[in-house]
Coordinates of C-alpha atoms and ligand atoms in Angstrom, one line a residue:
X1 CA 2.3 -3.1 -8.4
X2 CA -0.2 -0.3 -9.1
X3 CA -3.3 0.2 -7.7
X4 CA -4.8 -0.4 -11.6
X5 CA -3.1 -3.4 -11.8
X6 CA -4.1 -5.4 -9.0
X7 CA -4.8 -8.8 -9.4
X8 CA -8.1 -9.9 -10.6
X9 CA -11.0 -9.8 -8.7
X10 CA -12.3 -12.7 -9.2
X11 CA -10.1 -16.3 -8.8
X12 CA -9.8 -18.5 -12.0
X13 CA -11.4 -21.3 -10.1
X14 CA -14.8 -19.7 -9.6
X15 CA -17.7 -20.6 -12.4
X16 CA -18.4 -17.3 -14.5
X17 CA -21.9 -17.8 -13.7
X18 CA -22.9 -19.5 -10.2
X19 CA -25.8 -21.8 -10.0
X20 CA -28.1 -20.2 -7.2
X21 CA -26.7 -22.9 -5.3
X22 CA -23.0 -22.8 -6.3
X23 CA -20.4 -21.6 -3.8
X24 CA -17.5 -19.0 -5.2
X25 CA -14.7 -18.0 -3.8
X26 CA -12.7 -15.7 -2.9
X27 CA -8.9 -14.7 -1.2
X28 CA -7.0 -11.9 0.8
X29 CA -4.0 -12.4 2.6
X30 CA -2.0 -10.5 5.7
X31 CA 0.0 -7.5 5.5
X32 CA 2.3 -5.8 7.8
X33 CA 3.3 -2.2 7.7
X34 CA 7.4 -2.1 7.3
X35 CA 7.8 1.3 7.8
X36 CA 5.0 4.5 8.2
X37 CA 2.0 3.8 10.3
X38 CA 0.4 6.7 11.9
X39 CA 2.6 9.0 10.0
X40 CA 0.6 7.5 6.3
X41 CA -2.9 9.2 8.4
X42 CA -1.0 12.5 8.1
X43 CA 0.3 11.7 4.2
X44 CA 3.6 11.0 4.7
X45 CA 4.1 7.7 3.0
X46 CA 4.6 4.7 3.9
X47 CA 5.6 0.6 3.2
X48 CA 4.1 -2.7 3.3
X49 CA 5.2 -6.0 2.7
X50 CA 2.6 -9.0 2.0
X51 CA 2.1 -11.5 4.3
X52 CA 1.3 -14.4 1.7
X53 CA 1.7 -17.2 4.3
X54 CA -1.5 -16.1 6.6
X55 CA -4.6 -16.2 4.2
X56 CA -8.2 -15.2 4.4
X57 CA -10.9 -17.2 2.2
X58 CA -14.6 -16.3 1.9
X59 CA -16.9 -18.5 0.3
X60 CA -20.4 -16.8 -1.0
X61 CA -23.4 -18.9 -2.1
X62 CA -26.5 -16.9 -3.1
X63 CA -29.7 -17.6 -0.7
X64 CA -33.1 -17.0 0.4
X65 CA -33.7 -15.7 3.4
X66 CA -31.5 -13.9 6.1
X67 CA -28.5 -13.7 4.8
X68 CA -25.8 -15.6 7.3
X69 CA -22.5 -15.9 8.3
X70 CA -20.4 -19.0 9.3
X71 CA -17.5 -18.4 10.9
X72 CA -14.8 -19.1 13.8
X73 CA -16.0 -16.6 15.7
X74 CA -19.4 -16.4 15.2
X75 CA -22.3 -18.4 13.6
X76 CA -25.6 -17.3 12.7
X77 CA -27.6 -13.8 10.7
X78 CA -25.6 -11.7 9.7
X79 CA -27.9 -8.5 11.0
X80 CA -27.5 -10.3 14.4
X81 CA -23.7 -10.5 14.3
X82 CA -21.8 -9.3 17.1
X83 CA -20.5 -5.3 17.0
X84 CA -16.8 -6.6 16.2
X85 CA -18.1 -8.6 13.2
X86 CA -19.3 -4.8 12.0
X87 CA -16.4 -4.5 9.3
X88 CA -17.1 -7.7 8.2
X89 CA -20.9 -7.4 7.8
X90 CA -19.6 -3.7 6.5
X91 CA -18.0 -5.5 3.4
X92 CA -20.5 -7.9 2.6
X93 CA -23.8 -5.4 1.9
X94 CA -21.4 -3.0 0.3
X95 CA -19.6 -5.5 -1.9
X96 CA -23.6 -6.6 -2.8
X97 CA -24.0 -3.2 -3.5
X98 CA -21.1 -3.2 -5.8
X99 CA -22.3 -5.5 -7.8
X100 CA -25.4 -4.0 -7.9
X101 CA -27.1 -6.9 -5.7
X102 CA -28.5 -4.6 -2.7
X103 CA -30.6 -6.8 -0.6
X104 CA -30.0 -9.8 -1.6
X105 CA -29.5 -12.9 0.3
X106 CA -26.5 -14.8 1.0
X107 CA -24.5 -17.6 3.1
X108 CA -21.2 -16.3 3.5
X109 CA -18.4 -18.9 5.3
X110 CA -15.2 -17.1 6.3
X111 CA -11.8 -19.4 6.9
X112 CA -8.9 -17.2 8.5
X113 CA -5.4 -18.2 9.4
X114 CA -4.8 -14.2 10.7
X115 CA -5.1 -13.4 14.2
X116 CA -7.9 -10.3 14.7
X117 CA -6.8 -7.1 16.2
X118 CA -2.7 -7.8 15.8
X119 CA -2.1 -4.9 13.4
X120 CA -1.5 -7.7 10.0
X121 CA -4.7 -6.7 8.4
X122 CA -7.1 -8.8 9.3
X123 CA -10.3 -6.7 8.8
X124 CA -9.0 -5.2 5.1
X125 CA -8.5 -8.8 4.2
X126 CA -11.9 -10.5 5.5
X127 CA -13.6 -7.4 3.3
X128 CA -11.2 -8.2 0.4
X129 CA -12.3 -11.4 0.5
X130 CA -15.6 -11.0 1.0
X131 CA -16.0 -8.6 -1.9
X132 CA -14.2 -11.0 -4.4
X133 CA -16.7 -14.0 -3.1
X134 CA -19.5 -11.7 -3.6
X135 CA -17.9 -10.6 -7.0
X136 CA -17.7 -14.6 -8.1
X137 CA -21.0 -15.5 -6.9
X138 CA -22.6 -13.0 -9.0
X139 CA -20.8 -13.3 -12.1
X140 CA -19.3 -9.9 -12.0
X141 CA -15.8 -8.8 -12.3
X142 CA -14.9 -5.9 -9.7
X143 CA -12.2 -3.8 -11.0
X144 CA -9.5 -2.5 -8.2
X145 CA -10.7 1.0 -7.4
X146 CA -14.6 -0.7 -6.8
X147 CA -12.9 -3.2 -4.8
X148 CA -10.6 -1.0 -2.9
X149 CA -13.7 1.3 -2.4
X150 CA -15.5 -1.6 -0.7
X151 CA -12.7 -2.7 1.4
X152 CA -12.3 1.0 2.5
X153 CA -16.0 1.0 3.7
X154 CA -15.4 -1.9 6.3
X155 CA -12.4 -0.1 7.6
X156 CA -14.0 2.5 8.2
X157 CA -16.7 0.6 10.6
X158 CA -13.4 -0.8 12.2
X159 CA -11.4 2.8 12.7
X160 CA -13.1 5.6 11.4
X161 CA -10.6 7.3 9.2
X162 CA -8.3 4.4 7.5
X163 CA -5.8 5.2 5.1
X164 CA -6.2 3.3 2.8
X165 CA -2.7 1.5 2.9
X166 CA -4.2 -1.7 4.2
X167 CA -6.9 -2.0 1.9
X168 CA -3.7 -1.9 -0.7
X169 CA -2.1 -3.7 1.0
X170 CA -3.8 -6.8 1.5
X171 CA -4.5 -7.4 -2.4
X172 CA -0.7 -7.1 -2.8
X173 CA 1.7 -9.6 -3.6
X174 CA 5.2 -8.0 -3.6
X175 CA 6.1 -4.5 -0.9
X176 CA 4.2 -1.8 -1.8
X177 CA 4.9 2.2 -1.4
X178 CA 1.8 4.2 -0.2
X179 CA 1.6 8.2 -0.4
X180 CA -1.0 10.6 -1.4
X181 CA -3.6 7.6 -1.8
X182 CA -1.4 6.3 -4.7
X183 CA 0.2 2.7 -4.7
X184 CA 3.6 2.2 -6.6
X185 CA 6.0 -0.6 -6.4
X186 CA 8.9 -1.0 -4.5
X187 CA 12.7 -1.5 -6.0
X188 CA 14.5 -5.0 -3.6
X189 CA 17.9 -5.7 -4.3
X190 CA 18.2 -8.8 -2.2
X191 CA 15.8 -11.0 -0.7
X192 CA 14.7 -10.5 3.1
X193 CA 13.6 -12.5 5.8
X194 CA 11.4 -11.5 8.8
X195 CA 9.7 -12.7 11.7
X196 CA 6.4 -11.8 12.9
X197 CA 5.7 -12.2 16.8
X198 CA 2.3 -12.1 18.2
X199 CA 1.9 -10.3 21.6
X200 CA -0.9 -11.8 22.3
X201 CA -2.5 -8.1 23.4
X202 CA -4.9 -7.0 21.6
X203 CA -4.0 -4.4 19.5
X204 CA -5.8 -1.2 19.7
X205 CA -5.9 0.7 16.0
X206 CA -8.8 2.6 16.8
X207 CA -8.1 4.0 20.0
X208 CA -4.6 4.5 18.9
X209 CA -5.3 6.4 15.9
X210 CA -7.8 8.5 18.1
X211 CA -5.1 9.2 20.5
X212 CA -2.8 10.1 17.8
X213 CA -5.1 12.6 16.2
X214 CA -5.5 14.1 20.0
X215 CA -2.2 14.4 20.3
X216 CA -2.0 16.2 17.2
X217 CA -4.7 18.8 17.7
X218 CA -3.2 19.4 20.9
X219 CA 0.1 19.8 20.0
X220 CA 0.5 20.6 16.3
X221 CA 4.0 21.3 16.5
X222 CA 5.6 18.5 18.7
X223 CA 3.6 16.3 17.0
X224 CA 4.3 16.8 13.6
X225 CA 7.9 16.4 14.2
X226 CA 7.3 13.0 14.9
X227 CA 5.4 12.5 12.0
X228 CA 8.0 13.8 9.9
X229 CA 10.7 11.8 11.1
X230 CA 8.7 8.6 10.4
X231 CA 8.3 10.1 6.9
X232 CA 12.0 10.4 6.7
X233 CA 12.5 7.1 8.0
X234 CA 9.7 5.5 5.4
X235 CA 12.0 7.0 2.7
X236 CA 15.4 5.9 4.4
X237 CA 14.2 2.7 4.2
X238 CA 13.1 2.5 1.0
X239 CA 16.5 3.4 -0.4
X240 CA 17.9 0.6 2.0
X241 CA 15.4 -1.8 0.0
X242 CA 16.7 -1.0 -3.4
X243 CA 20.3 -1.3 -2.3
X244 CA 19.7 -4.6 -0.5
X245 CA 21.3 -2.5 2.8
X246 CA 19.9 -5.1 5.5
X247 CA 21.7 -3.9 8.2
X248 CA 20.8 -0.2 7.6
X249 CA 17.3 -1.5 7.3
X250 CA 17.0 -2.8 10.5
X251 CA 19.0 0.1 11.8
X252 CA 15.6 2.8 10.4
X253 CA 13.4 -0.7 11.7
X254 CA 14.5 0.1 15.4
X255 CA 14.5 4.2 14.8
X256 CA 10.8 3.4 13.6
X257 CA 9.7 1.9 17.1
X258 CA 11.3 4.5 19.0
X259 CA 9.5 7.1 17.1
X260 CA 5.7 5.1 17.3
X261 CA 7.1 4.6 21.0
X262 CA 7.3 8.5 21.8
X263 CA 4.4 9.1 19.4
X264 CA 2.7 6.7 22.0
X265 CA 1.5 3.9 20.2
X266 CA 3.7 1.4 22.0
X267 CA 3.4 -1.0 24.8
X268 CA 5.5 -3.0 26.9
X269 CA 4.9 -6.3 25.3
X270 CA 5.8 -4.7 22.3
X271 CA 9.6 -3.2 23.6
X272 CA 9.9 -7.0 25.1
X273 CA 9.8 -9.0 21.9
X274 CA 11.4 -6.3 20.0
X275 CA 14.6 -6.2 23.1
X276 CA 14.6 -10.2 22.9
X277 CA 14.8 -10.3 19.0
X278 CA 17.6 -7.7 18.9
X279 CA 19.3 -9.7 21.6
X280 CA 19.1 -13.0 19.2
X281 CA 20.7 -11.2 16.6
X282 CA 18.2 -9.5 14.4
X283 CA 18.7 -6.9 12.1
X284 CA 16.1 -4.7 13.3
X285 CA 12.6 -5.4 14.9
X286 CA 9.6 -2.5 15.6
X287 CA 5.6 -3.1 16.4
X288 CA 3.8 -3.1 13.2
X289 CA 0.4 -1.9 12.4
X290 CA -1.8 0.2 15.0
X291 CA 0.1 -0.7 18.2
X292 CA -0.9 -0.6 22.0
X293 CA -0.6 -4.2 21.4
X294 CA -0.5 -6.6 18.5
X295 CA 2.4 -7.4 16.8
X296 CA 6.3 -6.9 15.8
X297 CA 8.1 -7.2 12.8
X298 CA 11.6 -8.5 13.1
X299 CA 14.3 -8.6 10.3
X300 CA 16.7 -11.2 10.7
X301 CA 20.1 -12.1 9.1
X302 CA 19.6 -15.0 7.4
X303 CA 17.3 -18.1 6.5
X304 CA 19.2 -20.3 9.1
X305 CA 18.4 -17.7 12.0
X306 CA 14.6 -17.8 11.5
X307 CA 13.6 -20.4 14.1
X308 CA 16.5 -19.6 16.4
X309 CA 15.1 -16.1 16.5
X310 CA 11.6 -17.3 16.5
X311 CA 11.8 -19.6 19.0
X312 CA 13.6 -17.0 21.6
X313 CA 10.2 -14.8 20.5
X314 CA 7.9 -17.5 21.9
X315 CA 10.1 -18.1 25.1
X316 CA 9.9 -14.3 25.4
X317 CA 6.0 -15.0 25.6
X318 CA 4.7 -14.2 21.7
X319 CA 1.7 -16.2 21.8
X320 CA 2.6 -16.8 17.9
X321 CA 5.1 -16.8 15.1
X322 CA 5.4 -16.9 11.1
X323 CA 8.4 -16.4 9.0
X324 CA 7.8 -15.0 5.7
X325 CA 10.2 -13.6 3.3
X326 CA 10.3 -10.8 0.5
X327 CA 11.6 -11.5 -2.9
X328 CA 14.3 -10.0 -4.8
X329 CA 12.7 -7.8 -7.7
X330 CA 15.7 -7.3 -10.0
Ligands
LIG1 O1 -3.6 -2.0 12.9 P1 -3.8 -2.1 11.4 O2 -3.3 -3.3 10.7 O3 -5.3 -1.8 11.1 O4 -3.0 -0.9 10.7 C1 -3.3 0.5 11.0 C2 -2.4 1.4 10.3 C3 -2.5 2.9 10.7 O5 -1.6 3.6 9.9 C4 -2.3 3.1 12.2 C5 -3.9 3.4 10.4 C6 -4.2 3.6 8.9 O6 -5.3 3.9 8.6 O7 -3.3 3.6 8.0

């Protein structure tokens, strides 16, 4: 999928043109980063598979008044929401602004089935979201740059300098390749199966990507080895993909968390569940997104090893699961 041919903005079950009092609707779902985080700050590329099975929905009805939010982890003005709601209340003045509504009032509800601060996207998805409610609720039809431009304004509130994979990412529905700011899809020979494990730690994306670029102006040189060989590896594994090599796949999975490891974006939480799923069998298994915390992304060997291999992840301590697999493309 390209970036200009993203789905459309605005689902086919919302009214054209809302009532005042009308709710519309709108959906994002999970990502996690296969192969390239850190390194894709630096432009080396890197890969993301969707995770369809953890969904974000935002529903928008225009208002009077303060505008407000209702959600799970916070109900009440949106002006008054608390500094790690700043992404979300990011997404909904600029996705008013986007559809050339500044100032206006709304109600917005937010329903989430991803965990926050676990590197699978959750703060590009709530804007994504957001700005396709917003989009419905006004009548307008967003096209994917404006909508990628508003997602990329609440991730910037959450870490400063994103990207943009995530905000990709999470309006995908089949593995994407990310480099120069460019989307393009991605070649699977054979279907693939992974688990996701939950730490339970926070993850820690900004301070991560700050240490990161630290470490980099520090130490151009050492640093930019590191980067490189993610690079490689993001492009190793992309051949593995088209292929259908699942084996070698894990193989560059395992590399990949070394690499983020001496980059120093890992944690021990994140060496456990990856040491228990490797020990069950999987293919591969490396932290996914930001890292200092969050989650890991485990590639099994089959269908029939999912819950075996899950199950050893939550006796390991992974506060949570889900299985979700990528689709063949040829
Ligand atoms: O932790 P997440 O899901 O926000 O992913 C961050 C990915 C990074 O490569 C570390 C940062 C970025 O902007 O791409």
């Amino acid at each position: 999928m390209t970036s200009s041919s993203a789905r459309p903005a605005r689902p086919s079950d919302a009214p054209a043109t809302p009532t005042p009092t009308a709710a519309a609707s709108g959906r994002a779902s999970g990502k996690a980063i296969l192969l390239g985080e850190h390194a894709v700050v630096y432009r080396r590329p890197a890969l993301a598979i969707p995770l369809s099975a953890l969904q974000v929905r935002a529903e928008v009805r225009r208002s009077s008044g303060p505008s407000h939010l209702h959600s799970d982890l916070y109900d009440g003005p949106l002006t008054a929401a608390p500094a790690r709601l700043g992404p979300t209340a990011m997404a909904a003045a600029a996705a008013l602004e986007a559809v050339g509504a500044a100032g206006e009032s709304i109600d917005l509800r937010i329903a989430s089935d991803l965990p926050a601060e676990r590197g699978v996207g959750s703060s590009a998805a709530v804007a994504a979201a957001v700005v396709r409610a917003v989009a419905a609720a006004f009548g307008t039809d967003l096209d994917a740059a404006a909508e990628h431009d508003v997602i990329q304004r609440a991730e910037r509130v959450a870490h400063v300098s994103p990207s943009g994979l995530d905000a990709h990412a999470v309006r995908a529905d089949a593995p994407i390749w990310f480099e120069d700011g460019a989307v393009s899809p991605v070649a699977v020979a054979a279907p693939l199966t992974f688990v996701i494990a939950d730490t339970g730690v926070a993850g820690r994306t900004r301070e991560a990507v700050a240490y990161v670029r630290r470490r980099h102006d520090e130490d151009p040189q050492g640093t930019t080895v590191l980067l490189d060989e993610l690079g490689e590896l993001t492009r190793e594994a992309r051949t593995h993909l088209a292929t259908g090599d699942a084996r070698s796949l894990g193989a560059v999975m395992d590399r990949g968390h070394a690499t983020l490891d001496l980059l120093g974006v890992g944690d021990p939480s994140l060496d456990e569940l990856a040491a228990t799923a490797r020990a069950h069998g999987a293919w591969g298994a490396k932290l996914t997104g930001g890292g200092r915390g969050g989650c890991v992304l485990v590639l099994i060997r089959d269908d029939k090893s999912a819950a075996e291999v899950a199950g050893a992840l939550r006796g390991a301590g992974a506060a949570a699961t889900w299985t979700t697999t990528v689709e063949a493309t040829t």
